[in-house]
Amino acid sequence: MERLAGRFVVDLFDRPYGDLFPSKSVPWLAILSSFIVMTVVYIILTYTVLIDEDELPVNYTVPIPEQCSPAWDGEVLHEPNIKVPGSSTIQCYCPANGRLLGKVNPATSDGIDRAIVKAKDAQVEWAQTTWAQRRRVLKTMLRSAIILRFEQITPDAIATVACLDSGKTKVDASFGEILVTAEKLKWTIQHGEKVLRPEKRPSNFLMMYKHNEVRWEPLGVVAACVSWNYPFHNLIGPIISTLFTGSAIIVKASERTAWSSQYFTSIARASLAACGHSPHLVQSIVCWPQTANHLTSHPDISHVTFIGSRSVAHSVCASAAKSLTPVCVELGGKDPAIILDDVRNLSKVASILMRGVFQSAGQNCIGIERIIALKTVYPQLVALLETRIQTLRLGSTLEDPEVDVGAMISADSFPRLEALITEAVSQGARLLVGGKRYLHPTYPKGHYFSPTLLVDVLPSMRIAQEECFGPICLLMCADSLSSAITLANSTTYALGASVFGSSTKDLNTVVANVKAGMVSVNDFAVYYAVQLPFGGVGGSGYGRFAGEEGLRAICNTKSVCRDRFPAWISTAIPSAVDYPIKNAGRAWEVCKGVVGLGYGERTSERMSALWNIVSNS
């Protein structure tokens, strides 16, 4: 690298100034500019050599499941279901075609205890690792498991495994699994140390001789109970953050994606082992709901992150309360996208809306569940979306790459979705496309729901209030900007939101008044692509993961106050207030003096307060 820098410098000075800089009349400027460029390049290259050498990623491999092979031909289940009659075994199958992927034995209470003990023991040594050592693990995971695999022609294994276990398309897996995980790794590598370094805090007049700081230290063993809709990212995301904080983690994956969780966990554990650390830092379990409370109430779990439904969240929070364990809950939403009349390129916006509604067959916690358009643009948008939604193709992406929308995780929600649509139509909504389950001619055992367009939806309709979590596009018309905001805020959910338009004033009005934890302006869900804190309010939960706030949330926040000049000045208790107190009156005068000295508004008040302290001490 130093030879490279030297060659760059030689080439730089061998070239005529005029080739490098347009101003021949000022050669000293060219010389100075050349020197600055040379210095900057040398510093960057030297810094890279000195710093990155101890953090170079390690190559490693993880065996790819045989089910990822194009030649794999698994058994098609007669009635695809994760439950096996007369057995506690979890039956794993592909929702896109009903093929059996394998069977997984669920964890027991004893198994959870053993996993926690292993993680707890491994964390003691891990807590002492340096930032560089932790970054190396993440760099190893990023390079070997994600970037290289993704660039290979055959085993985009992560995407394939995610598609097999969740039914999504490979394009959806690219956006929702790989891209966001790569960003979380890269962000943590680049910014994690800065976020978790001790931070100085200001003092005050009375405590001017003190140095104050806040530290973020490992919690020990934390837990994450994650949902099935993004089986790779939801599982790996908490692992990335937890490892960088110096803690260990128990991840409880959904029983619906039990098969893929084994492979995805092995990626994280193999990266640890490749870098010389204990793989026991990461424990992954899958269990039935009746066993999960043993994990969330366990006294050795210091924090719980839960991603799932509101009904289950009540149980998780009640369980965690038994051991006073803090919980971060993300409970989905009914995210609105507000379309203002002055939107510039409606066709471009329609493309973004299509991605926001139909990604992962609508099974997206920050998916667009309601499109609220102002009355001028409303009919144009209806026409645009109707044409495009009619042409969407359903199917299994691994057998037919020319599909747009994949399968849903199961058929359990189909009766509810059909009932909501039917009820809305009976109340005045217009069903333009879809509206019911789809029996695929090629994959009759797959779980498919027709891409749906429902317009003229009113806030009084149940479908406008309940999270659909399916490929359903709802359109609502608003008479004005204030009406659009009122519609957006008309549900109990408040996770994410989007707004599209040209007027900065109107856009800012929406941002300031919409009830949500996150807002994208002229885009969809981009706050997650840049690792801003993720979470909502109200019925969408509380707490944040991702970003600075998320990383610090799974640490012990420790406040430290120490003497700034310990050899010269330190706290001494005035004799008048030293226990046992000899004279209550004098003690009280000293107390008043302390308050006046610290917080008096005028100099005369402070001087009087100081005299009060001195004369009564």
Coordinates of C-alpha atoms in Angstrom, one line a residue:
M1 CA 0.0 0.0 0.0
E2 CA 2.9 2.3 0.7
R3 CA 4.3 1.5 -2.7
L4 CA 1.0 2.4 -4.2
A5 CA 1.0 5.7 -2.4
G6 CA 4.6 6.4 -3.6
R7 CA 3.6 5.6 -7.2
F8 CA 0.7 8.0 -6.9
V9 CA 3.0 10.7 -5.7
V10 CA 5.6 10.1 -8.5
D11 CA 2.8 10.1 -11.1
L12 CA 1.4 13.3 -9.6
F13 CA 4.7 15.2 -9.8
D14 CA 5.7 13.8 -13.2
R15 CA 2.6 15.2 -14.9
P16 CA 2.6 18.8 -16.1
Y17 CA 0.8 21.2 -13.8
G18 CA -1.5 22.2 -16.6
D19 CA -2.7 18.6 -16.9
L20 CA -3.6 18.6 -13.2
F21 CA -4.8 22.2 -12.7
P22 CA -6.2 24.7 -15.2
S23 CA -4.4 27.7 -13.7
K24 CA -0.9 27.8 -15.2
S25 CA -0.6 31.4 -14.1
V26 CA -0.4 30.4 -10.5
P27 CA 2.2 27.6 -10.2
W28 CA 2.5 28.0 -6.4
L29 CA -1.2 27.1 -6.2
A30 CA -0.6 24.0 -8.2
I31 CA 2.3 23.0 -6.0
L32 CA 0.3 23.6 -2.8
S33 CA -2.6 21.7 -4.2
S34 CA -0.4 18.8 -5.2
F35 CA 1.1 18.7 -1.7
I36 CA -2.3 18.7 0.0
V37 CA -3.6 15.9 -2.3
M38 CA -0.4 13.9 -1.6
T39 CA -0.7 14.4 2.1
V40 CA -4.3 13.4 2.3
V41 CA -3.8 10.3 0.2
Y42 CA -0.8 9.3 2.3
I43 CA -2.7 9.8 5.6
I44 CA -5.6 7.8 4.3
L45 CA -3.5 4.9 3.1
T46 CA -1.3 4.9 6.2
Y47 CA -4.3 5.0 8.5
T48 CA -5.8 2.1 6.6
V49 CA -2.6 0.1 6.9
L50 CA -2.2 0.8 10.7
I51 CA -5.8 0.5 11.7
D52 CA -7.4 -2.1 9.5
E53 CA -4.7 -4.8 9.7
D54 CA -6.0 -6.1 13.0
E55 CA -9.5 -6.0 11.7
L56 CA -9.1 -7.8 8.4
P57 CA -12.0 -10.2 7.8
V58 CA -11.5 -13.9 7.9
N59 CA -12.7 -16.1 5.2
Y60 CA -15.0 -18.9 6.3
T61 CA -17.7 -21.1 4.8
V62 CA -21.0 -22.4 6.1
P63 CA -22.5 -25.6 4.4
I64 CA -25.4 -24.6 2.2
P65 CA -28.5 -26.7 2.8
E66 CA -29.3 -29.3 0.2
Q67 CA -32.7 -27.8 -0.3
C68 CA -31.0 -24.8 -2.0
S69 CA -30.0 -27.0 -4.9
P70 CA -32.0 -26.5 -8.1
A71 CA -32.2 -30.3 -8.2
W72 CA -33.9 -30.6 -4.8
D73 CA -37.3 -32.1 -5.1
G74 CA -38.9 -32.2 -1.7
E75 CA -42.1 -34.0 -0.7
V76 CA -45.2 -32.0 -1.3
L77 CA -47.3 -32.1 1.8
H78 CA -51.0 -32.9 1.4
E79 CA -52.0 -30.4 4.0
P80 CA -49.1 -28.0 4.7
N81 CA -49.0 -27.1 8.4
I82 CA -46.2 -26.5 10.9
K83 CA -48.0 -28.8 13.5
V84 CA -47.8 -32.5 13.3
P85 CA -50.7 -34.4 14.8
G86 CA -49.7 -36.3 18.0
S87 CA -46.2 -34.8 18.1
S88 CA -44.5 -31.6 19.4
T89 CA -42.2 -31.6 16.4
I90 CA -42.2 -28.4 14.2
Q91 CA -42.8 -29.3 10.5
C92 CA -41.1 -26.9 8.2
Y93 CA -42.2 -26.4 4.7
C94 CA -42.1 -23.9 1.8
P95 CA -45.2 -21.7 1.7
A96 CA -44.8 -21.2 -2.0
N97 CA -45.2 -24.8 -3.0
G98 CA -45.9 -26.9 0.2
R99 CA -42.7 -28.9 -0.1
L100 CA -41.3 -30.3 3.2
L101 CA -38.1 -28.7 4.2
G102 CA -37.5 -30.7 7.4
K103 CA -38.5 -31.1 11.0
V104 CA -37.2 -29.3 14.0
N105 CA -37.5 -30.3 17.7
P106 CA -38.7 -27.4 19.7
A107 CA -36.7 -26.2 22.7
T108 CA -37.8 -27.1 26.2
S109 CA -37.4 -25.1 29.4
D110 CA -34.3 -27.2 30.3
G111 CA -32.9 -26.5 26.8
I112 CA -33.4 -22.8 27.3
D113 CA -31.6 -22.9 30.6
R114 CA -28.7 -24.7 29.0
A115 CA -28.5 -22.2 26.2
I116 CA -28.5 -19.3 28.7
V117 CA -25.7 -20.8 30.7
K118 CA -23.5 -21.3 27.6
A119 CA -24.1 -17.7 26.5
K120 CA -23.5 -16.4 30.0
D121 CA -20.2 -18.2 30.4
A122 CA -19.0 -17.1 26.9
Q123 CA -19.9 -13.5 27.5
V124 CA -17.5 -13.0 30.4
E125 CA -14.5 -13.2 28.1
W126 CA -16.3 -11.4 25.2
A127 CA -17.0 -8.4 27.4
Q128 CA -13.2 -7.8 27.6
T129 CA -12.7 -7.7 23.8
T130 CA -11.6 -4.5 22.1
W131 CA -13.7 -2.6 19.6
A132 CA -11.3 -3.8 16.9
Q133 CA -11.9 -7.4 17.7
R134 CA -15.7 -6.9 17.6
R135 CA -15.5 -5.0 14.3
R136 CA -13.4 -7.9 12.9
V137 CA -16.3 -10.3 13.6
L138 CA -18.8 -8.1 11.9
K139 CA -16.5 -7.5 8.9
T140 CA -16.0 -11.2 8.6
M141 CA -19.8 -11.7 8.6
L142 CA -20.3 -9.0 6.1
R143 CA -17.6 -10.0 3.6
S144 CA -17.7 -13.8 3.8
A145 CA -21.4 -14.4 4.4
I146 CA -23.2 -11.6 2.7
I147 CA -21.2 -9.8 0.1
L148 CA -19.3 -12.7 -1.5
R149 CA -22.2 -15.1 -1.4
F150 CA -24.5 -12.5 -2.9
E151 CA -22.1 -11.9 -5.7
Q152 CA -21.8 -15.5 -6.6
I153 CA -24.0 -16.8 -9.4
T154 CA -25.3 -19.9 -7.7
P155 CA -25.5 -19.7 -4.0
D156 CA -27.1 -16.5 -3.2
A157 CA -27.8 -18.9 -0.4
I158 CA -29.2 -16.4 2.1
A159 CA -31.8 -15.2 -0.4
T160 CA -32.6 -18.8 -1.4
V161 CA -33.0 -20.0 2.2
A162 CA -35.2 -17.0 3.0
C163 CA -37.4 -17.7 0.0
L164 CA -37.8 -21.3 0.8
D165 CA -38.9 -20.7 4.3
S166 CA -41.0 -17.6 3.9
G167 CA -42.3 -17.9 0.3
K168 CA -41.1 -14.4 -0.7
T169 CA -39.4 -13.6 -4.0
K170 CA -35.7 -13.2 -4.5
V171 CA -36.1 -9.5 -5.3
D172 CA -37.9 -9.1 -2.0
A173 CA -35.2 -11.0 -0.2
S174 CA -32.5 -8.8 -1.8
F175 CA -34.2 -5.6 -0.4
G176 CA -35.6 -6.8 2.8
E177 CA -33.0 -9.4 3.9
I178 CA -29.6 -8.7 2.4
L179 CA -29.4 -5.0 1.7
V180 CA -30.7 -3.9 5.1
T181 CA -28.5 -6.4 6.9
A182 CA -25.4 -5.3 5.0
E183 CA -26.3 -1.7 5.9
K184 CA -26.7 -2.6 9.6
L185 CA -23.3 -4.4 9.6
K186 CA -21.6 -1.5 7.8
W187 CA -23.2 1.1 10.0
T188 CA -22.2 -0.7 13.2
I189 CA -18.6 -1.2 11.9
Q190 CA -18.2 2.5 11.0
H191 CA -20.1 4.2 13.9
G192 CA -20.6 1.7 16.7
E193 CA -17.5 2.6 18.7
K194 CA -18.2 6.3 18.5
V195 CA -21.7 5.7 19.8
L196 CA -20.6 3.5 22.7
R197 CA -17.5 5.4 23.8
P198 CA -17.8 7.2 27.2
E199 CA -19.5 10.6 26.6
K200 CA -18.7 13.8 28.5
R201 CA -21.6 15.6 30.1
P202 CA -21.8 19.2 31.3
S203 CA -21.5 20.2 34.9
N204 CA -22.9 23.2 36.9
F205 CA -21.5 26.0 39.1
L206 CA -21.7 24.0 42.4
M207 CA -20.1 20.9 40.7
M208 CA -17.6 22.7 38.5
Y209 CA -14.8 20.7 40.1
K210 CA -16.4 17.4 38.9
H211 CA -15.8 15.6 35.6
N212 CA -19.0 13.9 34.4
E213 CA -19.5 11.1 31.8
V214 CA -21.9 8.5 30.7
R215 CA -20.7 5.0 29.8
W216 CA -22.5 2.2 27.9
E217 CA -21.5 -1.2 29.2
P218 CA -22.5 -4.8 28.3
L219 CA -25.7 -6.0 29.9
G220 CA -24.7 -9.7 29.9
V221 CA -27.2 -11.9 28.1
V222 CA -30.1 -10.4 26.2
A223 CA -32.9 -12.0 24.3
A224 CA -34.7 -11.2 21.0
C225 CA -38.0 -12.8 20.0
V226 CA -38.3 -12.1 16.3
S227 CA -41.0 -12.5 13.7
W228 CA -41.0 -14.7 10.6
N229 CA -41.6 -12.1 7.8
Y230 CA -37.9 -11.3 7.4
P231 CA -36.2 -14.6 8.7
F232 CA -32.6 -13.5 8.0
H233 CA -32.6 -9.9 8.9
N234 CA -34.9 -10.1 11.9
L235 CA -32.6 -12.8 13.4
I236 CA -29.2 -11.4 12.4
G237 CA -30.0 -7.8 13.2
P238 CA -30.2 -8.2 17.0
I239 CA -27.1 -10.4 16.9
I240 CA -25.1 -7.7 15.2
S241 CA -26.0 -5.0 17.8
T242 CA -25.7 -7.3 20.8
L243 CA -22.2 -8.6 19.9
F244 CA -20.9 -5.1 19.3
T245 CA -22.0 -4.0 22.8
G246 CA -20.1 -6.9 24.4
S247 CA -23.1 -9.0 25.4
A248 CA -24.3 -12.4 24.4
I249 CA -27.8 -13.2 22.9
I250 CA -30.5 -15.8 22.9
V251 CA -32.6 -15.4 19.7
K252 CA -36.0 -17.0 19.7
A253 CA -37.0 -17.4 16.0
S254 CA -40.6 -18.0 15.0
E255 CA -41.7 -21.6 14.7
R256 CA -42.8 -20.7 11.2
T257 CA -39.2 -20.1 10.0
A258 CA -37.5 -22.7 12.3
W259 CA -35.7 -24.3 9.4
S260 CA -34.0 -21.2 8.1
S261 CA -33.1 -20.0 11.6
Q262 CA -30.7 -22.9 12.0
Y263 CA -28.7 -21.9 8.9
F264 CA -28.8 -18.2 9.6
T265 CA -27.6 -18.7 13.1
S266 CA -24.7 -20.8 11.8
I267 CA -23.5 -17.8 9.8
A268 CA -23.1 -15.7 12.9
R269 CA -21.6 -18.4 15.0
A270 CA -19.1 -19.4 12.3
S271 CA -17.9 -15.8 12.0
L272 CA -17.2 -15.8 15.7
A273 CA -15.3 -19.1 15.6
A274 CA -13.4 -17.9 12.5
C275 CA -12.1 -14.9 14.5
G276 CA -11.2 -17.1 17.5
H277 CA -14.2 -16.4 19.7
S278 CA -16.7 -18.6 21.3
P279 CA -19.7 -19.4 19.1
H280 CA -21.8 -19.9 22.3
L281 CA -22.2 -16.2 22.4
V282 CA -25.1 -16.7 20.0
Q283 CA -27.8 -19.1 20.9
S284 CA -30.8 -19.7 18.7
I285 CA -33.9 -21.5 19.9
V286 CA -37.3 -22.3 18.5
C287 CA -40.2 -23.3 20.8
W288 CA -43.9 -23.4 21.0
P289 CA -45.7 -20.4 22.6
Q290 CA -46.3 -22.1 25.9
T291 CA -42.5 -22.5 26.4
A292 CA -41.5 -19.0 25.4
N293 CA -42.4 -17.5 28.8
H294 CA -39.6 -19.4 30.3
L295 CA -37.2 -17.4 28.2
T296 CA -38.8 -13.9 28.6
S297 CA -39.2 -14.3 32.4
H298 CA -35.7 -15.8 33.0
P299 CA -33.7 -13.8 35.7
D300 CA -30.5 -14.1 33.7
I301 CA -31.9 -12.3 30.7
S302 CA -31.2 -8.6 31.0
H303 CA -33.2 -7.2 28.1
V304 CA -35.9 -8.5 25.7
T305 CA -36.6 -7.2 22.2
F306 CA -39.9 -8.4 20.8
I307 CA -41.1 -8.1 17.2
G308 CA -44.6 -9.4 16.6
S309 CA -48.3 -8.9 17.2
R310 CA -50.0 -6.8 19.9
S311 CA -51.7 -9.8 21.4
V312 CA -48.5 -11.7 21.9
A313 CA -46.7 -8.6 23.2
H314 CA -49.1 -8.4 26.2
S315 CA -48.0 -11.9 27.2
V316 CA -44.3 -11.2 26.6
C317 CA -44.4 -8.0 28.6
A318 CA -46.3 -9.6 31.5
S319 CA -43.7 -12.5 31.5
A320 CA -40.7 -10.1 31.5
A321 CA -42.2 -8.1 34.3
K322 CA -41.8 -11.1 36.6
S323 CA -38.1 -10.5 36.6
L324 CA -38.3 -6.7 35.9
T325 CA -36.7 -7.2 32.6
P326 CA -36.9 -4.2 30.2
V327 CA -38.6 -4.8 26.9
C328 CA -38.5 -3.1 23.5
V329 CA -41.7 -4.0 21.5
E330 CA -42.3 -3.4 17.8
L331 CA -45.9 -4.4 17.0
G332 CA -46.5 -3.5 13.4
G333 CA -48.6 -0.7 12.0
K334 CA -51.2 0.6 9.6
D335 CA -48.8 2.9 7.9
P336 CA -50.2 5.7 5.8
A337 CA -48.7 7.2 2.6
I338 CA -50.1 10.7 2.0
I339 CA -50.1 11.9 -1.6
L340 CA -50.4 15.7 -2.0
D341 CA -51.9 17.3 -5.1
D342 CA -48.6 18.9 -6.1
V343 CA -46.7 15.7 -6.4
R344 CA -44.4 16.0 -9.4
N345 CA -44.1 12.6 -11.0
L346 CA -47.1 10.5 -10.2
S347 CA -45.9 7.5 -12.1
K348 CA -42.6 7.4 -10.2
V349 CA -44.6 7.7 -6.9
A350 CA -46.8 4.9 -8.0
S351 CA -43.7 2.6 -8.4
I352 CA -42.7 3.4 -4.8
L353 CA -46.2 2.8 -3.6
M354 CA -46.3 -0.6 -5.3
R355 CA -43.0 -1.6 -3.6
G356 CA -44.3 -0.3 -0.3
V357 CA -47.6 -2.3 -0.5
F358 CA -46.6 -5.5 -2.2
Q359 CA -43.1 -6.2 -0.9
S360 CA -43.0 -9.6 0.8
A361 CA -46.7 -10.0 -0.2
G362 CA -47.6 -7.2 2.1
Q363 CA -46.2 -9.0 5.1
N364 CA -44.1 -6.0 6.2
C365 CA -44.5 -4.2 9.5
I366 CA -43.6 -0.9 7.8
G367 CA -45.5 -1.7 4.6
I368 CA -47.9 0.9 3.2
E369 CA -51.3 -0.2 4.5
R370 CA -53.2 3.0 3.5
I371 CA -52.7 5.4 0.6
I372 CA -54.4 8.7 1.4
A373 CA -54.5 10.9 -1.7
L374 CA -55.9 14.4 -2.1
K375 CA -58.9 14.7 -4.3
T376 CA -57.2 16.1 -7.4
V377 CA -54.6 13.4 -7.7
Y378 CA -56.9 10.6 -6.4
P379 CA -58.5 9.5 -9.7
Q380 CA -55.2 9.5 -11.6
L381 CA -53.6 7.4 -8.9
V382 CA -56.5 4.9 -8.9
A383 CA -56.1 4.5 -12.7
L384 CA -52.3 4.0 -12.5
L385 CA -52.4 1.5 -9.7
E386 CA -55.3 -0.5 -11.1
T387 CA -53.5 -1.1 -14.4
R388 CA -50.3 -2.2 -12.6
I389 CA -51.8 -4.3 -9.9
Q390 CA -53.8 -6.3 -12.5
T391 CA -50.6 -7.4 -14.1
L392 CA -48.8 -8.7 -11.0
R393 CA -47.8 -12.3 -11.2
L394 CA -47.9 -14.8 -8.3
G395 CA -45.7 -17.8 -7.9
S396 CA -42.6 -19.5 -6.5
T397 CA -39.6 -17.4 -7.4
L398 CA -37.2 -20.3 -7.1
E399 CA -39.0 -22.3 -9.7
D400 CA -40.2 -19.4 -11.9
P401 CA -38.1 -16.3 -11.6
E402 CA -40.7 -14.3 -13.6
V403 CA -43.0 -13.6 -10.7
D404 CA -43.7 -10.3 -8.8
V405 CA -45.4 -11.4 -5.6
G406 CA -44.6 -14.5 -3.6
A407 CA -46.6 -16.6 -1.2
M408 CA -47.9 -15.6 2.3
I409 CA -46.5 -17.5 5.3
S410 CA -49.7 -19.4 5.8
A411 CA -53.4 -19.5 4.8
D412 CA -54.5 -18.7 8.4
S413 CA -55.3 -15.1 7.7
F414 CA -57.2 -15.6 4.5
P415 CA -60.7 -15.9 6.0
R416 CA -60.1 -12.7 8.0
L417 CA -58.8 -10.7 5.0
E418 CA -61.7 -11.9 2.7
A419 CA -64.2 -10.9 5.4
L420 CA -62.6 -7.4 5.8
I421 CA -62.8 -6.8 2.1
T422 CA -66.3 -8.1 1.7
E423 CA -67.5 -6.0 4.6
A424 CA -65.8 -2.9 3.2
V425 CA -67.5 -3.4 -0.2
S426 CA -70.8 -3.7 1.5
Q427 CA -70.2 -0.3 3.2
G428 CA -69.3 1.5 0.0
A429 CA -65.7 0.7 -1.0
R430 CA -65.0 -0.4 -4.5
L431 CA -63.1 -3.6 -5.2
L432 CA -61.2 -3.1 -8.5
V433 CA -58.7 -6.0 -8.4
G434 CA -58.4 -9.3 -6.4
G435 CA -60.0 -9.6 -3.0
K436 CA -59.7 -13.3 -2.3
R437 CA -57.3 -16.2 -2.0
Y438 CA -55.7 -17.5 -5.1
L439 CA -55.5 -21.2 -6.0
H440 CA -52.3 -21.4 -8.0
P441 CA -52.5 -23.8 -10.9
T442 CA -48.8 -24.8 -10.6
Y443 CA -48.5 -24.7 -6.8
P444 CA -51.9 -25.7 -5.4
K445 CA -50.4 -26.3 -2.0
G446 CA -48.9 -22.8 -1.8
H447 CA -50.4 -20.0 0.2
Y448 CA -51.4 -17.2 -2.2
F449 CA -53.7 -14.2 -1.9
S450 CA -54.6 -12.2 -5.0
P451 CA -53.0 -8.8 -5.1
T452 CA -55.9 -6.5 -4.2
L453 CA -56.9 -2.9 -4.9
L454 CA -59.7 -1.5 -2.8
V455 CA -60.6 2.1 -3.3
D456 CA -63.0 4.7 -1.7
V457 CA -62.2 3.3 1.7
L458 CA -63.5 5.2 4.7
P459 CA -61.9 5.4 8.2
S460 CA -65.0 3.9 9.7
M461 CA -64.4 0.6 7.9
R462 CA -62.6 -2.1 9.9
I463 CA -60.2 -2.7 7.0
A464 CA -59.0 0.9 7.5
Q465 CA -58.3 0.3 11.2
E466 CA -56.9 -3.3 11.4
E467 CA -53.5 -4.3 10.1
C468 CA -54.0 -6.5 7.0
F469 CA -50.4 -7.8 6.7
G470 CA -51.2 -9.0 3.2
P471 CA -51.0 -7.9 -0.5
I472 CA -53.9 -5.4 -0.2
C473 CA -53.7 -1.8 -1.5
L474 CA -56.2 0.5 0.1
L475 CA -57.0 4.0 -1.2
M476 CA -58.6 6.8 0.7
C477 CA -59.5 10.2 -0.6
A478 CA -58.9 13.4 1.5
D479 CA -60.4 16.8 0.8
S480 CA -57.6 18.8 2.2
L481 CA -54.1 18.6 3.8
S482 CA -55.6 18.7 7.3
S483 CA -58.1 16.0 6.4
A484 CA -55.3 13.8 5.1
I485 CA -53.5 14.2 8.4
T486 CA -56.6 13.4 10.3
L487 CA -57.1 10.2 8.3
A488 CA -53.5 9.2 8.8
N489 CA -53.9 9.6 12.6
S490 CA -57.2 7.8 12.7
T491 CA -55.9 4.4 13.9
T492 CA -54.4 3.1 17.1
Y493 CA -51.2 2.3 15.2
A494 CA -48.3 4.8 14.8
L495 CA -45.2 3.1 13.4
G496 CA -44.2 4.6 10.1
A497 CA -45.5 7.0 7.5
S498 CA -44.7 8.5 4.1
V499 CA -45.7 11.8 2.4
F500 CA -45.2 12.7 -1.3
G501 CA -45.4 16.3 -2.6
S502 CA -43.5 19.4 -3.7
S503 CA -44.4 22.1 -1.2
T504 CA -41.8 22.2 1.5
K505 CA -44.3 23.9 3.8
D506 CA -47.0 21.2 3.3
L507 CA -44.4 18.4 3.6
N508 CA -43.2 19.8 6.9
T509 CA -46.7 20.2 8.1
V510 CA -47.3 16.5 7.6
V511 CA -44.0 15.5 9.2
A512 CA -44.8 17.6 12.3
N513 CA -48.4 16.5 12.7
V514 CA -48.6 12.8 11.7
K515 CA -48.5 10.4 14.6
A516 CA -45.6 8.0 13.9
G517 CA -42.2 7.0 15.1
M518 CA -40.7 7.4 11.6
V519 CA -41.5 9.4 8.5
S520 CA -40.2 9.2 4.9
V521 CA -40.5 12.3 2.7
N522 CA -41.0 11.5 -1.0
D523 CA -39.9 8.0 -0.4
F524 CA -40.8 4.8 1.5
A525 CA -39.2 3.4 4.6
V526 CA -35.7 4.9 3.8
Y527 CA -35.2 5.7 7.5
Y528 CA -34.3 2.0 8.0
A529 CA -31.9 2.0 5.1
V530 CA -29.7 4.6 6.9
Q531 CA -30.0 3.1 10.4
L532 CA -32.1 5.7 12.0
P533 CA -33.8 4.6 15.3
F534 CA -36.7 2.2 14.4
G535 CA -39.9 2.0 16.4
G536 CA -43.3 3.5 16.9
V537 CA -45.7 4.8 19.5
G538 CA -49.2 4.0 20.7
G539 CA -50.4 0.7 19.4
S540 CA -47.2 0.1 17.5
G541 CA -45.1 -0.4 20.7
Y542 CA -42.3 1.4 22.4
G543 CA -38.6 1.5 22.6
R544 CA -36.2 1.7 19.6
F545 CA -33.7 -0.6 17.9
A546 CA -31.3 0.4 15.2
G547 CA -29.2 3.6 15.1
E548 CA -27.5 5.2 18.1
E549 CA -30.6 4.9 20.3
G550 CA -31.1 1.3 19.5
L551 CA -27.4 0.3 20.2
R552 CA -27.4 2.2 23.5
A553 CA -30.8 0.7 24.5
I554 CA -29.3 -2.8 25.0
C555 CA -26.5 -1.5 27.2
N556 CA -26.2 -0.6 30.9
T557 CA -26.2 3.1 30.9
K558 CA -23.8 4.1 33.6
S559 CA -23.3 7.6 34.9
V560 CA -19.9 8.4 36.4
C561 CA -19.0 11.6 38.3
R562 CA -15.4 12.1 39.6
D563 CA -13.2 14.9 40.8
R564 CA -11.7 16.9 38.0
F565 CA -8.6 17.8 40.1
P566 CA -8.5 15.2 42.8
A567 CA -5.1 16.4 44.2
W568 CA -6.4 20.0 44.7
I569 CA -10.1 20.0 45.4
S570 CA -12.7 17.4 46.5
T571 CA -16.0 17.4 48.3
A572 CA -16.0 18.3 52.0
I573 CA -19.1 18.4 54.1
P574 CA -19.5 21.7 56.0
S575 CA -19.4 21.2 59.7
A576 CA -22.9 22.7 60.2
V577 CA -24.5 19.9 58.2
D578 CA -22.2 17.1 59.2
Y579 CA -23.9 14.3 61.1
P580 CA -24.7 14.4 63.9
I581 CA -26.0 17.9 63.3
K582 CA -25.3 20.1 66.3
N583 CA -27.4 23.2 65.4
A584 CA -30.4 22.8 63.2
G585 CA -30.8 26.6 62.6
R586 CA -27.3 27.1 61.4
A587 CA -27.6 23.9 59.3
W588 CA -30.7 25.3 57.6
E589 CA -28.9 28.6 56.9
V590 CA -26.1 26.8 55.2
C591 CA -28.5 24.8 53.1
K592 CA -30.2 28.0 51.9
G593 CA -26.8 29.4 51.1
V594 CA -25.8 26.4 49.0
V595 CA -29.0 26.8 46.9
G596 CA -28.6 30.5 46.6
L597 CA -24.9 30.2 45.6
G598 CA -25.7 27.6 42.9
Y599 CA -28.8 29.1 41.4
G600 CA -29.1 32.8 42.3
E601 CA -29.7 35.0 39.3
R602 CA -27.7 38.0 40.3
T603 CA -24.1 38.3 41.6
S604 CA -25.2 40.0 44.7
E605 CA -27.6 37.1 45.5
R606 CA -24.7 34.6 45.1
M607 CA -22.3 36.7 47.2
S608 CA -24.9 36.9 50.0
A609 CA -25.5 33.2 49.8
L610 CA -21.8 32.5 50.0
W611 CA -21.5 34.7 53.2
N612 CA -24.4 32.8 54.6
I613 CA -22.5 29.5 54.2
V614 CA -19.2 30.9 55.6
S615 CA -20.8 32.6 58.6
N616 CA -22.8 29.5 59.7
S617 CA -20.2 26.8 59.0

